[in-house]
Coordinates of C-alpha atoms in Angstrom, one line a residue:
V1 CA -13.8 0.4 8.2
Q2 CA -11.4 3.1 8.3
F3 CA -8.6 3.5 6.7
V4 CA -6.1 6.6 7.1
E5 CA -3.1 6.8 5.1
S6 CA -0.1 8.7 6.0
G7 CA 3.6 9.2 5.5
G8 CA 3.8 11.1 1.8
G9 CA 5.5 13.5 0.7
L10 CA 8.2 15.5 -1.6
V11 CA 11.3 13.2 -2.1
Q12 CA 14.1 13.4 -4.6
P13 CA 14.9 10.5 -7.4
G14 CA 17.0 7.6 -5.4
G15 CA 14.9 9.2 -1.6
S16 CA 12.8 6.9 0.2
L17 CA 9.7 7.1 1.9
R18 CA 7.6 5.0 4.8
L19 CA 4.0 5.1 4.0
S20 CA 1.9 4.4 7.4
C21 CA -2.3 2.9 6.6
A22 CA -3.5 2.3 10.7
A23 CA -7.1 0.2 9.8
S24 CA -9.9 -0.1 12.1
G25 CA -13.5 -2.0 12.1
F26 CA -12.6 -5.1 11.1
T27 CA -10.8 -7.9 12.8
F28 CA -7.5 -6.5 11.2
N29 CA -4.8 -9.5 11.2
T30 CA -7.4 -11.8 9.1
Y31 CA -7.3 -10.5 5.8
H32 CA -4.3 -10.4 3.7
M33 CA -3.5 -6.1 3.4
N34 CA -3.1 -4.1 0.5
W35 CA -1.3 -0.9 -0.7
Y36 CA -2.2 0.8 -4.5
R37 CA -1.1 3.9 -6.4
Q38 CA -3.9 6.0 -8.2
P39 CA -1.1 7.8 -10.0
P40 CA -1.9 11.7 -11.9
G41 CA -4.5 10.6 -15.0
K42 CA -3.9 6.7 -14.6
E43 CA -6.1 4.3 -13.0
R44 CA -6.0 2.8 -9.1
E45 CA -3.1 -0.2 -9.4
W46 CA -2.8 -2.3 -7.3
V47 CA 1.6 -1.8 -5.9
A48 CA 1.8 -4.9 -2.8
R49 CA 0.0 -7.5 -1.0
I50 CA 1.1 -9.1 3.1
T51 CA -1.0 -12.2 4.3
G52 CA -2.6 -12.0 7.8
D53 CA 0.8 -12.6 9.3
G54 CA 2.8 -11.3 7.9
D55 CA 4.8 -14.1 6.6
N56 CA 4.5 -14.0 2.7
T57 CA 4.6 -11.0 1.0
F58 CA 3.9 -9.7 -2.8
Y59 CA 5.0 -7.2 -4.9
S60 CA 4.0 -6.3 -8.8
D61 CA 6.8 -6.0 -11.0
S62 CA 7.6 -2.4 -11.0
V63 CA 8.3 -2.2 -7.4
K64 CA 9.7 -5.5 -6.5
G65 CA 13.5 -5.3 -5.2
R66 CA 13.2 -1.0 -4.1
F67 CA 9.5 -0.9 -1.5
T68 CA 8.6 -3.7 1.6
I69 CA 5.4 -3.7 2.9
S70 CA 5.1 -4.6 6.8
R71 CA 2.8 -4.6 9.0
D72 CA 1.6 -4.8 13.4
N73 CA -1.5 -6.1 13.9
A74 CA -1.1 -5.1 17.3
K75 CA -1.1 -1.4 15.8
N76 CA -3.9 -2.6 12.7
T77 CA -1.4 -1.0 11.2
V78 CA 0.2 -2.0 7.7
Y79 CA 3.6 0.1 6.0
L80 CA 4.9 0.9 3.0
Q81 CA 8.8 1.4 3.0
M82 CA 9.7 3.0 -0.5
N83 CA 13.0 3.0 -1.4
K84 CA 14.7 4.0 -4.8
L85 CA 12.2 5.9 -5.6
K86 CA 11.8 7.0 -9.3
P87 CA 9.5 9.8 -10.7
E88 CA 7.1 7.5 -12.2
D89 CA 6.8 6.6 -8.6
T90 CA 4.6 9.6 -7.8
A91 CA 0.7 9.1 -7.3
V92 CA -1.4 9.0 -4.0
Y93 CA -1.0 5.8 -2.4
F94 CA -3.3 3.8 -0.6
C95 CA -4.6 0.7 1.1
N96 CA -7.1 -1.8 1.7
A97 CA -8.0 -5.3 2.1
G98 CA -7.3 -7.8 -0.2
R99 CA -10.0 -9.9 -2.1
G100 CA -10.7 -11.7 -4.9
P101 CA -8.4 -14.1 -6.9
G102 CA -5.4 -13.2 -6.0
L103 CA -6.1 -11.3 -3.2
R104 CA -5.4 -8.5 -4.9
L105 CA -9.0 -6.7 -5.2
P106 CA -9.9 -4.2 -2.8
K107 CA -12.8 -6.0 0.3
F108 CA -13.7 -2.4 1.2
V109 CA -14.6 -0.6 -1.3
G110 CA -17.2 1.7 -0.2
S111 CA -14.0 2.5 2.6
W112 CA -11.5 4.6 0.5
G113 CA -8.9 6.5 2.8
Q114 CA -8.1 10.1 1.7
G115 CA -5.1 8.8 0.9
T116 CA -0.9 10.2 0.9
Q117 CA 0.6 11.7 -1.6
V118 CA 3.6 10.7 -2.6
I119 CA 6.3 13.5 -5.6
V120 CA 9.7 11.9 -6.5
S121 CA 11.0 15.2 -8.3
S122 CA 14.6 16.5 -8.3

Protein backbone atom coordinates (compact mmCIF):
# COMPACT_ATOMS: atom_id res chain seq x y z
CA VAL A 1 0.00 0.00 0.00
CA GLN A 2 1.29 3.43 -0.90
CA PHE A 3 -0.01 6.99 -0.71
CA VAL A 4 1.66 9.92 -2.47
CA GLU A 5 0.32 13.33 -1.53
CA SER A 6 1.05 16.50 -3.50
CA GLY A 7 -0.18 20.01 -4.17
CA GLY A 8 0.72 21.80 -0.96
CA GLY A 9 2.50 25.10 -0.70
CA LEU A 10 2.52 28.59 0.75
CA VAL A 11 -0.69 30.55 0.28
CA GLN A 12 -2.10 33.77 1.67
CA PRO A 13 -5.17 33.76 3.92
CA GLY A 14 -8.29 33.55 1.79
CA GLY A 15 -6.48 31.70 -0.96
CA SER A 16 -7.01 28.23 -2.42
CA LEU A 17 -5.07 25.04 -2.99
CA ARG A 18 -5.93 21.66 -4.46
CA LEU A 19 -4.28 18.63 -2.93
CA SER A 20 -3.97 15.25 -4.61
CA CYS A 21 -3.30 11.80 -3.20
CA ALA A 22 -2.39 8.92 -5.49
CA ALA A 23 -3.06 5.54 -3.88
CA SER A 24 -1.88 2.08 -4.84
CA GLY A 25 -1.70 -1.46 -3.50
CA PHE A 26 -5.35 -1.99 -2.63
CA THR A 27 -8.73 -1.99 -4.33
CA PHE A 28 -9.20 1.75 -4.23
CA ASN A 29 -12.83 2.01 -5.25
CA THR A 30 -14.00 -0.28 -2.44
CA TYR A 31 -12.68 1.96 0.35
CA HIS A 32 -13.86 5.17 1.89
CA MET A 33 -10.98 7.61 1.69
CA ASN A 34 -10.02 10.24 4.24
CA TRP A 35 -7.88 13.32 4.40
CA TYR A 36 -6.09 14.04 7.66
CA ARG A 37 -3.83 16.86 8.76
CA GLN A 38 -1.21 17.40 11.42
CA PRO A 39 -0.70 21.01 12.50
CA PRO A 40 2.71 21.97 13.91
CA GLY A 41 3.15 20.50 17.38
CA LYS A 42 -0.25 18.84 17.40
CA GLU A 43 -1.78 15.42 16.83
CA ARG A 44 -2.97 14.29 13.44
CA GLU A 45 -6.68 15.01 12.96
CA TRP A 46 -9.37 13.87 10.59
CA VAL A 47 -10.47 16.42 7.97
CA ALA A 48 -12.80 14.83 5.41
CA ARG A 49 -14.14 11.51 4.10
CA ILE A 50 -15.61 10.32 0.83
CA THR A 51 -17.41 7.07 0.15
CA GLY A 52 -16.06 4.53 -2.32
CA ASP A 53 -18.44 5.54 -5.05
CA GLY A 54 -17.88 9.24 -4.40
CA ASP A 55 -21.53 9.91 -3.75
CA ASN A 56 -21.26 11.02 -0.14
CA THR A 57 -18.83 13.30 1.63
CA PHE A 58 -18.28 14.26 5.26
CA TYR A 59 -16.26 17.06 6.85
CA SER A 60 -14.95 18.18 10.17
CA ASP A 61 -16.65 21.27 11.51
CA SER A 62 -13.47 23.30 11.10
CA VAL A 63 -13.42 22.89 7.29
CA LYS A 64 -17.09 22.41 6.41
CA GLY A 65 -18.17 24.85 3.72
CA ARG A 66 -14.57 25.64 2.70
CA PHE A 67 -13.06 22.29 1.69
CA THR A 68 -14.34 19.77 -0.87
CA ILE A 69 -13.19 16.17 -1.09
CA SER A 70 -13.53 14.27 -4.36
CA ARG A 71 -12.09 11.18 -6.02
CA ASP A 72 -11.32 9.72 -9.42
CA ASN A 73 -11.51 5.94 -9.16
CA ALA A 74 -10.10 5.52 -12.66
CA LYS A 75 -6.92 7.23 -11.46
CA ASN A 76 -6.90 5.84 -7.89
CA THR A 77 -6.67 9.43 -6.69
CA VAL A 78 -8.45 11.47 -4.04
CA TYR A 79 -8.45 15.25 -4.01
CA LEU A 80 -9.00 18.01 -1.48
CA GLN A 81 -10.01 21.41 -2.81
CA MET A 82 -9.31 23.96 -0.11
CA ASN A 83 -10.84 27.42 -0.39
CA LYS A 84 -10.91 30.42 1.95
CA LEU A 85 -7.82 29.14 3.68
CA LYS A 86 -7.03 30.32 7.19
CA PRO A 87 -3.74 30.37 9.12
CA GLU A 88 -5.13 27.59 11.33
CA ASP A 89 -5.27 25.34 8.25
CA THR A 90 -1.47 25.26 8.30
CA ALA A 91 -0.50 21.60 8.58
CA VAL A 92 0.92 18.59 6.82
CA TYR A 93 -1.91 16.88 4.97
CA PHE A 94 -2.18 13.11 4.53
CA CYS A 95 -4.63 10.67 3.00
CA ASN A 96 -5.53 7.11 3.99
CA ALA A 97 -8.41 4.70 3.67
CA GLY A 98 -10.96 4.67 6.46
CA ARG A 99 -11.87 2.09 9.12
CA GLY A 100 -13.64 1.86 12.46
CA PRO A 101 -16.66 3.75 13.78
CA GLY A 102 -17.54 6.44 11.29
CA LEU A 103 -14.68 5.21 9.12
CA ARG A 104 -12.53 8.09 10.35
CA LEU A 105 -9.65 6.01 11.64
CA PRO A 106 -6.84 5.24 9.19
CA LYS A 107 -6.97 1.76 7.68
CA PHE A 108 -3.34 1.39 6.59
CA VAL A 109 -1.52 2.78 9.62
CA GLY A 110 1.83 1.38 8.52
CA SER A 111 1.66 3.02 5.12
CA TRP A 112 1.37 6.77 5.64
CA GLY A 113 2.73 8.86 2.82
CA GLN A 114 5.15 11.73 3.30
CA GLY A 115 2.26 14.18 3.33
CA THR A 116 2.12 17.57 1.68
CA GLN A 117 2.84 20.77 3.59
CA VAL A 118 0.31 23.59 3.54
CA ILE A 119 1.31 26.95 5.00
CA VAL A 120 -1.25 29.72 5.18
CA SER A 121 0.44 32.99 5.95
CA SER A 122 0.61 36.57 4.79
